[in-house]
Coordinates of C-alpha atoms and ligand atoms in Angstrom, one line a residue:
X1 CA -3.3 32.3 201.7
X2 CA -2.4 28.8 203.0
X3 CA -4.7 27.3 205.6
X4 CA -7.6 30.0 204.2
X5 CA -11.1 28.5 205.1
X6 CA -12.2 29.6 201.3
X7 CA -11.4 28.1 198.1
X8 CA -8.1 29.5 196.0
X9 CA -9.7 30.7 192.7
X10 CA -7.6 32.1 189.8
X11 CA -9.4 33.8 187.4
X12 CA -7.4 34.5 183.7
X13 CA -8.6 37.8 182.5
X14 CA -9.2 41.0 184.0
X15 CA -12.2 42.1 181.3
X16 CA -15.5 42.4 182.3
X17 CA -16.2 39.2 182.4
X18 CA -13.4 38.1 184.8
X19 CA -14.2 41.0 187.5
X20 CA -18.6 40.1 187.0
X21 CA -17.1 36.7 188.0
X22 CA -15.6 37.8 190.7
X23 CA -18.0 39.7 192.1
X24 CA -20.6 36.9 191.5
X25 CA -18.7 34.2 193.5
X26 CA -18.0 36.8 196.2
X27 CA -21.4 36.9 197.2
X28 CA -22.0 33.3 197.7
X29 CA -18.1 32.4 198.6
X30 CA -16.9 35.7 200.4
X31 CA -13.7 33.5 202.3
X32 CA -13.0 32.5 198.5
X33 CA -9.3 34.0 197.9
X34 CA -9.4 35.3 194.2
X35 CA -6.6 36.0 192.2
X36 CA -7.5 37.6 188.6
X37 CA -4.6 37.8 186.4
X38 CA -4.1 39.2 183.1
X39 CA -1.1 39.3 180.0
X40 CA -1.4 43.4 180.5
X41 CA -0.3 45.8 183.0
X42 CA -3.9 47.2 183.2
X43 CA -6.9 45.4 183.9
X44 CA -10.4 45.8 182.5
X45 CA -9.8 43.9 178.9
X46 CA -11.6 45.3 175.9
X47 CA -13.1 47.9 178.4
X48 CA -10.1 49.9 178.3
X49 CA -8.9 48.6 174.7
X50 CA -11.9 48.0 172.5
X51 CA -14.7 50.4 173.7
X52 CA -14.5 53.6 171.3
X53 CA -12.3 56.3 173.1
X54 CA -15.2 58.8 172.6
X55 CA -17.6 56.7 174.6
X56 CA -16.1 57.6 177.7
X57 CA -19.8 57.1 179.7
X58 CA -19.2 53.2 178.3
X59 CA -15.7 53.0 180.1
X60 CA -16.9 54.4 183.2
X61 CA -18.2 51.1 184.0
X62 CA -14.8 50.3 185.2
X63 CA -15.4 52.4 188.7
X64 CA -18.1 49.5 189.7
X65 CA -15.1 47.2 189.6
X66 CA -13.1 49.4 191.7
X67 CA -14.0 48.1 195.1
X68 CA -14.1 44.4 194.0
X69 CA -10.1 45.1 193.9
X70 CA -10.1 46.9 197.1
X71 CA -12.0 44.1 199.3
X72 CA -8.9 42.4 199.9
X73 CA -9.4 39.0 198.6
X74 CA -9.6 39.8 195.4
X75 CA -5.7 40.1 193.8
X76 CA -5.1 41.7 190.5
X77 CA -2.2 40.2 188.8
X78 CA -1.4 42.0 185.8
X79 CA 1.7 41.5 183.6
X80 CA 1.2 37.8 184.0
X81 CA 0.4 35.4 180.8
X82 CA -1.0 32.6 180.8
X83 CA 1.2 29.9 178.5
X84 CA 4.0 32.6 178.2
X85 CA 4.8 32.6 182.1
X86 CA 2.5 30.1 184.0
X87 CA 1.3 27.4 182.5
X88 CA -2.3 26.1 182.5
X89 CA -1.5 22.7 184.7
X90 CA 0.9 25.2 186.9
X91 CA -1.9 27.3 187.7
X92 CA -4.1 24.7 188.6
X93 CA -1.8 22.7 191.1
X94 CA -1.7 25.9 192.8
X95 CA -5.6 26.8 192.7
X96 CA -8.7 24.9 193.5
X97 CA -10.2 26.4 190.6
X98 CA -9.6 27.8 187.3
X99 CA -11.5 30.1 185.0
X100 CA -10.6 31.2 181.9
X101 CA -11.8 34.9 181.2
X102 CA -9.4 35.3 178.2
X103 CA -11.9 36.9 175.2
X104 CA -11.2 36.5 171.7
X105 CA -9.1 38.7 170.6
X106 CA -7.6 38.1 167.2
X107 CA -10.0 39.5 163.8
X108 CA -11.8 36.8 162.6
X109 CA -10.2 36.6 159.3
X110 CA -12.2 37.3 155.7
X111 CA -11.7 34.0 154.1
X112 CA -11.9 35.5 150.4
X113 CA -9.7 36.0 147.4
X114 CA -7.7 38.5 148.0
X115 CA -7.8 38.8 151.8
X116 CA -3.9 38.8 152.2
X117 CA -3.6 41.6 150.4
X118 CA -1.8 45.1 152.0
X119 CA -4.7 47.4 152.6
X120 CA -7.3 44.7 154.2
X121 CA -7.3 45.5 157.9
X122 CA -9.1 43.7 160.7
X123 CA -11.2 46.2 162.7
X124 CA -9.5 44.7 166.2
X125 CA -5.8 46.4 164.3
X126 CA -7.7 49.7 164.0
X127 CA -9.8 49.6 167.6
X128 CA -6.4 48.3 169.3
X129 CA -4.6 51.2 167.8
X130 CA -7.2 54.1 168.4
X131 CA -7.0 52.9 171.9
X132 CA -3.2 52.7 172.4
X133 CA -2.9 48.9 173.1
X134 CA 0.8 47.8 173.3
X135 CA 0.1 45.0 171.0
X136 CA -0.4 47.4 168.2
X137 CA 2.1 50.2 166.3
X138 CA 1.1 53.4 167.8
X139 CA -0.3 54.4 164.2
X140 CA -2.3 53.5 161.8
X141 CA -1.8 52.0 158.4
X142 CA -2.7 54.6 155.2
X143 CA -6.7 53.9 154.7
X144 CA -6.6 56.4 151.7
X145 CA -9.3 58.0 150.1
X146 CA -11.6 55.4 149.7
X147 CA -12.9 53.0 152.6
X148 CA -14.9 49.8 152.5
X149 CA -16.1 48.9 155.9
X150 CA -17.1 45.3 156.0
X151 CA -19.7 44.4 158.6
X152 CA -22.2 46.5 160.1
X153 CA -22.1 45.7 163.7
X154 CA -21.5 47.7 166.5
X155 CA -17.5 47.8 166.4
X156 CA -18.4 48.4 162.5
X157 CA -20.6 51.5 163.4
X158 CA -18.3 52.3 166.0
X159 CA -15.0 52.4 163.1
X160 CA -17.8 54.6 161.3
X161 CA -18.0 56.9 163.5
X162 CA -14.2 57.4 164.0
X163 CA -14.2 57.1 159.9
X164 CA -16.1 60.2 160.0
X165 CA -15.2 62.4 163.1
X166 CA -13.2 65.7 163.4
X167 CA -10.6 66.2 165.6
X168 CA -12.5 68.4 167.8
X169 CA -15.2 65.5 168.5
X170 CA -12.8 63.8 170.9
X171 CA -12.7 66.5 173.3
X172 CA -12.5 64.8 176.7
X173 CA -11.6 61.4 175.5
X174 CA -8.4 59.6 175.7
X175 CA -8.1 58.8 172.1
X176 CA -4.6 57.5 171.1
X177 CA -3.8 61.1 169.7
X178 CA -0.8 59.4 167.3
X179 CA -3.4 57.0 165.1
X180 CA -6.0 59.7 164.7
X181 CA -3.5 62.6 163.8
X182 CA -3.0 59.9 161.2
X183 CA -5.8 59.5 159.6
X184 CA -6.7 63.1 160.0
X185 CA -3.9 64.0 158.8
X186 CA -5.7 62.4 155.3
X187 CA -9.0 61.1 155.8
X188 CA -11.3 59.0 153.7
X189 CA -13.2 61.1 151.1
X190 CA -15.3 58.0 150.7
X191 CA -16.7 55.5 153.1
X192 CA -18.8 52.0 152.2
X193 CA -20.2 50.0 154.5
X194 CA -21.0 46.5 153.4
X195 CA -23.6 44.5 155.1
X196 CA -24.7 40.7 154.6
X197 CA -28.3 41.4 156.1
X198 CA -30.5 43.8 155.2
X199 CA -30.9 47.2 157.0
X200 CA -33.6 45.7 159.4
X201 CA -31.4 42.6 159.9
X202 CA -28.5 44.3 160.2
X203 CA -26.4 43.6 164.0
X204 CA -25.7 47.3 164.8
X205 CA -27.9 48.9 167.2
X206 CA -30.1 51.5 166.1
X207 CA -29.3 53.9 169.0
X208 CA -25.6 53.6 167.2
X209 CA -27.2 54.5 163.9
X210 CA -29.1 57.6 165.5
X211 CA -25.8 59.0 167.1
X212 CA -24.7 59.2 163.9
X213 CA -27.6 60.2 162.3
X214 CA -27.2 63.6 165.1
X215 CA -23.7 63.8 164.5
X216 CA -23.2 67.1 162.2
X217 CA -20.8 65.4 159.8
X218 CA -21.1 63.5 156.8
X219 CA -23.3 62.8 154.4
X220 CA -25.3 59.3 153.7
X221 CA -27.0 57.6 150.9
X222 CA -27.8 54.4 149.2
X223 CA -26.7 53.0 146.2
X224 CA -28.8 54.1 143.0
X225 CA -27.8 50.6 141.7
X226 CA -28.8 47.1 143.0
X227 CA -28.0 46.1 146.8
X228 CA -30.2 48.8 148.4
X229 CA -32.7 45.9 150.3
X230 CA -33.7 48.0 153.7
X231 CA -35.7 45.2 155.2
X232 CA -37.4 41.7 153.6
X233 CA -41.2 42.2 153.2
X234 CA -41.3 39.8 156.8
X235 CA -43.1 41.3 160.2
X236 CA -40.8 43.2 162.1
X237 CA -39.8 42.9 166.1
X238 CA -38.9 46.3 167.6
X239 CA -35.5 46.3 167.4
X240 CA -35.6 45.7 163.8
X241 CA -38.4 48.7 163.3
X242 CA -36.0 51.0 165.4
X243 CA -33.1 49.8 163.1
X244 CA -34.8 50.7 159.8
X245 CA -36.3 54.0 161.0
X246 CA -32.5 55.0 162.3
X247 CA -31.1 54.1 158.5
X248 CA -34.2 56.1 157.4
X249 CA -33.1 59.1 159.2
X250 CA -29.6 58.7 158.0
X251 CA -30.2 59.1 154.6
X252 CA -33.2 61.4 155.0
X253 CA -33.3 64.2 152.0
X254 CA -33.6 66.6 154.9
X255 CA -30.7 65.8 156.8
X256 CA -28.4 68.5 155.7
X257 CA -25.1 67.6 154.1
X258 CA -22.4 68.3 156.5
X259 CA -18.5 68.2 156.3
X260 CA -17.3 64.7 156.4
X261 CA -16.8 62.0 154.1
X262 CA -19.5 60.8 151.4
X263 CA -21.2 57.7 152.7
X264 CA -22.2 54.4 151.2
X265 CA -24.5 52.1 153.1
X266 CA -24.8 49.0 150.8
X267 CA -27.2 46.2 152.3
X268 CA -27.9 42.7 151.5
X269 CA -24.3 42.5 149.6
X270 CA -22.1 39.7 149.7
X271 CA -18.5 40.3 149.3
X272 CA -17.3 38.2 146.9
X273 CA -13.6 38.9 146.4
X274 CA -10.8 41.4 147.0
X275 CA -9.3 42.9 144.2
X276 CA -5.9 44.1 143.2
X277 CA -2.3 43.9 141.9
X278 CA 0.1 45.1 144.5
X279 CA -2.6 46.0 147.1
X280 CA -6.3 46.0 147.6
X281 CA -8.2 48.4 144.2
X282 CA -11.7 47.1 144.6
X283 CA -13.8 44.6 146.4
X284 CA -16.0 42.6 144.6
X285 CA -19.6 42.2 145.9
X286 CA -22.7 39.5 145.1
X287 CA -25.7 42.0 144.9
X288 CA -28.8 38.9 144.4
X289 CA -28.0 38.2 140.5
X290 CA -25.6 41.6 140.1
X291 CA -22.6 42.0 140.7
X292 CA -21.3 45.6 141.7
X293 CA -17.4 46.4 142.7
X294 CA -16.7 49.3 144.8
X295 CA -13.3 51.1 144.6
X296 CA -11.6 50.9 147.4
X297 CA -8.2 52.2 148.8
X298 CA -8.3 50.1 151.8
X299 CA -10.7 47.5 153.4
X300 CA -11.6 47.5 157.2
X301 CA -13.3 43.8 158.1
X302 CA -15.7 43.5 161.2
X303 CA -16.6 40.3 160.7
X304 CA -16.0 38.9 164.2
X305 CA -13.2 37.7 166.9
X306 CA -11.7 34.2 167.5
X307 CA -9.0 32.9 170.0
X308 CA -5.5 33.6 169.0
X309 CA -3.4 31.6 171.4
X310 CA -2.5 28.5 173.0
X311 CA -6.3 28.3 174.4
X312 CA -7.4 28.3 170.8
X313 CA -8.6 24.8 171.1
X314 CA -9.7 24.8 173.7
X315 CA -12.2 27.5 173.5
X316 CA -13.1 26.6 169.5
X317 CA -16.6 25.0 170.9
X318 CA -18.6 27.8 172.2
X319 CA -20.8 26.2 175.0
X320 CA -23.4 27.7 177.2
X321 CA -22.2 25.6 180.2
X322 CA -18.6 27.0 182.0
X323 CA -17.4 23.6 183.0
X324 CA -14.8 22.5 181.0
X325 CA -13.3 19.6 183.0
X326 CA -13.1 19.6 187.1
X327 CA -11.7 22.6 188.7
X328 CA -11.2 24.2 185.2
X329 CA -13.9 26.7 183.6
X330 CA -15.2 29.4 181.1
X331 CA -16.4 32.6 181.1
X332 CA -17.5 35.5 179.0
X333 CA -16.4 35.7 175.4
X334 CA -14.0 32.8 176.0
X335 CA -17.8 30.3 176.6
X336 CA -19.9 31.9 174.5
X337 CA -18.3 33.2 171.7
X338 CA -17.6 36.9 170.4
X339 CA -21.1 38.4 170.6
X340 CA -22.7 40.6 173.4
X341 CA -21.6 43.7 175.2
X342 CA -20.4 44.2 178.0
X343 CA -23.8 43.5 180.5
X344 CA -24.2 40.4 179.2
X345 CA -21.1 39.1 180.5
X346 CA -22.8 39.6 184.1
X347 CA -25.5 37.2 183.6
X348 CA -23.1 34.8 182.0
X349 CA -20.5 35.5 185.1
X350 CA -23.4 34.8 187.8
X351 CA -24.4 31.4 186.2
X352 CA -20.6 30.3 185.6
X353 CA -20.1 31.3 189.4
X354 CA -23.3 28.8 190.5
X355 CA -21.4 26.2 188.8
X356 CA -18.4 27.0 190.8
X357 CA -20.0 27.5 194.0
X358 CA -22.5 24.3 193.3
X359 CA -19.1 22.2 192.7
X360 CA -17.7 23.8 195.8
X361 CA -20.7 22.9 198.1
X362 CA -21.1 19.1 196.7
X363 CA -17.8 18.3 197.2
X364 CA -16.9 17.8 193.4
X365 CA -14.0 20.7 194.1
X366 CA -12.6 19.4 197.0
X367 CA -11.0 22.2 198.5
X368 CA -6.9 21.8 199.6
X369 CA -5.1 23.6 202.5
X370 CA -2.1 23.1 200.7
X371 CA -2.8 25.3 197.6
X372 CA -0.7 28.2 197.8
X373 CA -2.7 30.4 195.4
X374 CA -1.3 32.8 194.2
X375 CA 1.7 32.6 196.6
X376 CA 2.6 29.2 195.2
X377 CA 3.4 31.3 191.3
X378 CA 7.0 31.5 190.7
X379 CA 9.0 33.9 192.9
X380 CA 10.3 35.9 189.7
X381 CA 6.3 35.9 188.4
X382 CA 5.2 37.5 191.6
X383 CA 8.0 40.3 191.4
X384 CA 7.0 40.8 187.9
X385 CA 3.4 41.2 188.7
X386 CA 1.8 44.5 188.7
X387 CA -1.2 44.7 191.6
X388 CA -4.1 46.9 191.8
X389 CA -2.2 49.9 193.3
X390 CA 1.0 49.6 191.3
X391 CA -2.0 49.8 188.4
X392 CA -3.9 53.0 190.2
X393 CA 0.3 54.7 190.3
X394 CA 0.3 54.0 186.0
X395 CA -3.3 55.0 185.4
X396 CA -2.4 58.5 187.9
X397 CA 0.5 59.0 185.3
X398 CA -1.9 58.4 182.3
X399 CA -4.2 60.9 183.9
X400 CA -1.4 63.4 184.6
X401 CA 0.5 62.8 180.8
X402 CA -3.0 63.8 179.2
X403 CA -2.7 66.7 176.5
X404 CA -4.7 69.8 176.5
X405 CA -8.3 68.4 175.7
X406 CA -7.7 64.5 176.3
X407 CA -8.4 63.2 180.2
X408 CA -5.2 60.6 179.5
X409 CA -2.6 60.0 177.6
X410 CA -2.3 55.8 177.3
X411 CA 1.1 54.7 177.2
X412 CA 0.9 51.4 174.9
X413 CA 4.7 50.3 175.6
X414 CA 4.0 47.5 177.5
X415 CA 7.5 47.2 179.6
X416 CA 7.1 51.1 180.2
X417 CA 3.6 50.4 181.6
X418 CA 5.2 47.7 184.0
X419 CA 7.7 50.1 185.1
X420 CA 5.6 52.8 185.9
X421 CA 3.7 50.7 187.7
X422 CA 6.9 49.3 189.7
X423 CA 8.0 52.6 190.0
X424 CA 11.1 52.3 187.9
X425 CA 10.6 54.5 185.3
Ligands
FAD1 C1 -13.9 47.0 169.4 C2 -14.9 46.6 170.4 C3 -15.7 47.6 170.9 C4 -16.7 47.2 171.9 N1 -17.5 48.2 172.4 C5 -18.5 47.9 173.3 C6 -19.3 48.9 173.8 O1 -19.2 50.1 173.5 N2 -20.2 48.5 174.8 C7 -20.4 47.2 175.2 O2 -21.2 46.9 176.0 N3 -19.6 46.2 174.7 C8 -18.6 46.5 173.8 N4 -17.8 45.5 173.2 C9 -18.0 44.2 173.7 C10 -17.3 43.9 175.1 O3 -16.1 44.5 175.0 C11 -17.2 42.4 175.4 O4 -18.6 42.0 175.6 C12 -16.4 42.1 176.6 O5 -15.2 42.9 176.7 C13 -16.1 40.7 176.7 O6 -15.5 40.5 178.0 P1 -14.4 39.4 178.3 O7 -14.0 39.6 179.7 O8 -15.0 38.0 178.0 O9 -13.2 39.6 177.3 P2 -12.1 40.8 177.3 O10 -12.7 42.1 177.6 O11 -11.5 40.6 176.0 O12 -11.1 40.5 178.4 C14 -10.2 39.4 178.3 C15 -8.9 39.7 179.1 O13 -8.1 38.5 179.2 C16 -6.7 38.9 179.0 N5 -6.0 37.7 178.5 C17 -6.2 37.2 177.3 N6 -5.4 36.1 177.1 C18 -4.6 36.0 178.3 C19 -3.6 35.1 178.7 N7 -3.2 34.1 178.0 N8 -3.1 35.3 180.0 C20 -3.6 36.3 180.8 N9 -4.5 37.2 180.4 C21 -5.1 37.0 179.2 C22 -6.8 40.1 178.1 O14 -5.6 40.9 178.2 C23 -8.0 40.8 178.5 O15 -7.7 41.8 179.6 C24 -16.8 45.9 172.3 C25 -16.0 44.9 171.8 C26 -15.0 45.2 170.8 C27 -14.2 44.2 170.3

């Protein structure tokens, strides 16, 4: 709004991080006019497109963010991409300030041997396509009968879980119906899950390992042969105790053996290579002075995230400060790397908003009546854009598409989103 008393403020990325930010710099700037974009239709980031479908109670964080967009300063944006149609020194003629909220969104890549090869997928392809992002094919790729999970962090435990559900477990999700008739349709008969760290060290929460632990399907075990470490002989903190006992109750003798695939949990391995002709056969692991190769049909890595655009350099230095250069900032995964759920993206939004407000207040972002905001953006980007209620009209239609058992049905074509949105379709 020309001539508003606040400060313009565009914020790139509709994620948690970018709507904690918003909320933050309300409080201490409520004039400020906000205007959150984002490259999707949809907002909410990984929220919507990361979180497992069948943690529905995770996703219902969204409804906290509802009334940020309702307040009236604060814009959402969608269908608006940063370096594809407004450019970074665009946006920031027409704003006071800038933040980038962008995540990391591209696999961190397994730099071994045999990486290339068909049949190693990076767990964002799989989590993408389980939750019907329009980035990704509406399937999945063949995993065949044999699975090696690298990484056993949370989005590894989560794959695990999906790795070793039934049909009938997603009851009330919104699962992308498609990918897991796919897999279903000829699941893993064997699932290994590789892990750098021992059990105890390992970055998966424990309360991940117990709902699998109380999930009647599958069956766990360790290896018989070496690269079975559960913890070093080292004192324990809690978190690592309630790690340990979880994997204990895994692959507890009196856990019956339920339907489901037959899983390996190998720790303190090091994968060493891929191997294969055509596509991946094995992996190759460093087990201390063994070395043990696991058969595998197709590998899933969960090794991490990293930038995969035009910001890529200039988010390659994670930094515990949002201030990149005046008027231009950080947030969330985008500052501090790919690590943390989604709370911790509020602490990180409140301190990155007391930079912005402290900048405001001293002067060092002088404020410009003639900023336009978002009014200033391209007349053909505005008309393009899809706002919060075009957004509410697409998710109503999700709700209303969803199949017998399912509370949506996600459409993941992006243009169809848009015109569902605009009312076009
Ligand atoms: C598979 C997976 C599962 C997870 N599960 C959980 C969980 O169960 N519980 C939990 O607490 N945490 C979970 N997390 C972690 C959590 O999702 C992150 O902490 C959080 O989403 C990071 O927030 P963010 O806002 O920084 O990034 P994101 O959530 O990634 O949001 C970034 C937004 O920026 C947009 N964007 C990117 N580039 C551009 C551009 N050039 N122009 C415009 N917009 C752009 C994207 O479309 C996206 O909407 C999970 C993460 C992953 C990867």
């Amino acid at each position: 709004m020309p001539g508003s008393p606040g400060p313009q403020i565009a914020i790139v990325g509709s994620g948690p991080s970018g709507c904690y930010l918003a909320q933050a710099l309300l409080r201490s700037l409520p004039h400020a006019e906000i205007t959150i974009i984002d490259r999707l239709a949809s907002p909410f980031g990984l929220i919507r497109y990361g979180v497992a479908a069948d943690h529905q109670h995770t996703k219902a964080i969204t409804r906290q963010f509802e009334r940020l967009f309702q307040a009236g300063n604060v814009r959402f944006a969608g269908n608006v991409e940063l370096g594809r149609d407004v450019g970074l020194d665009e946006l920031r003629a027409h704003f006071d300030a800038v933040v980038l909220a962008t995540g990391l969104s591209a696999d961190r890549a397994l730099a071994l041997p045999g990486g290339e090869l068909p049949g190693v997928i990076g767990a964002g392809t799989v989590t993408r396509a389980l939750n019907a992002h329009p980035d990704e094919p509406t399937t999945l790729p063949d995993l065949g009968s044999d699975v090696v999970l690298i990484g056993a962090g949370n989005v590894a435990l989560d794959l695990l879980r999906f790795l070793v559900k039934a049909e009938s477990d997603y009851d009330a999700s919104d699962i992308a119906d498609p990918a897991l008739e796919r897999y279903l349709g000829s699941p893993a008969a064997r699932v290994t899950v590789a892990s750098r760290s021992d059990a105890a060290h390992a970055k998966g929460d424990a309360q991940m390992l117990r709902e699998l632990a109380a999930l009647p399907r599958a069956v766990y075990r360790l290896p018989d042969d070496p690269g079975s470490a559960l913890a070093d002989d080292g004192a324990l903190d809690r978190a690592q105790a309630g790690r340990l006992a979880a994997v204990e109750e895994l692959v507890a003798s009196e856990r019956p053996a339920h339907p489901g695939p037959a899983v390996t949990l190998r720790f303190g391995v090091i994968p060493v290579r891929i191997l294969g002709e055509e596509r991946v056969e094995a992996v190759e692991f460093a087990a201390g002075d063994d070395v043990v190769v696991v058969p595998a049909t197709s590998v899933i890595t969960a090794v991490g995230f990293a930038a995969s655009d035009p910001l890529a350099e200039l988010l390659a230095d994670h930094s515990e400060v949002g201030g990149i250069e005046p008027g231009l900032y950080r947030t969330g995964w985008a500052k501090r790397g790919p690590s943390g759920g989604i709370p911790e993206n509020r602490a990180c939004a409140k301190s990155v908003a007391e930079e912005i407000v402290a900048d405001v207040t001293s002067g060092a972002l002088p404020g410009s009546e003639t900023r336009l905001g978002f009014d200033g953006l391209p007349a053909d980007v505005r008309a393009a854009s899809v706002d919060y209620a075009q957004w509410l009209r697409l998710e109503q239609h999700e709700r209303e598409l969803a199949p017998s058992g399912r509370i949506r049905r996600k459409i993941s074509d992006h243009d169809r989103m848009v015109a569902i949105a605009h009312d076009r379709a």
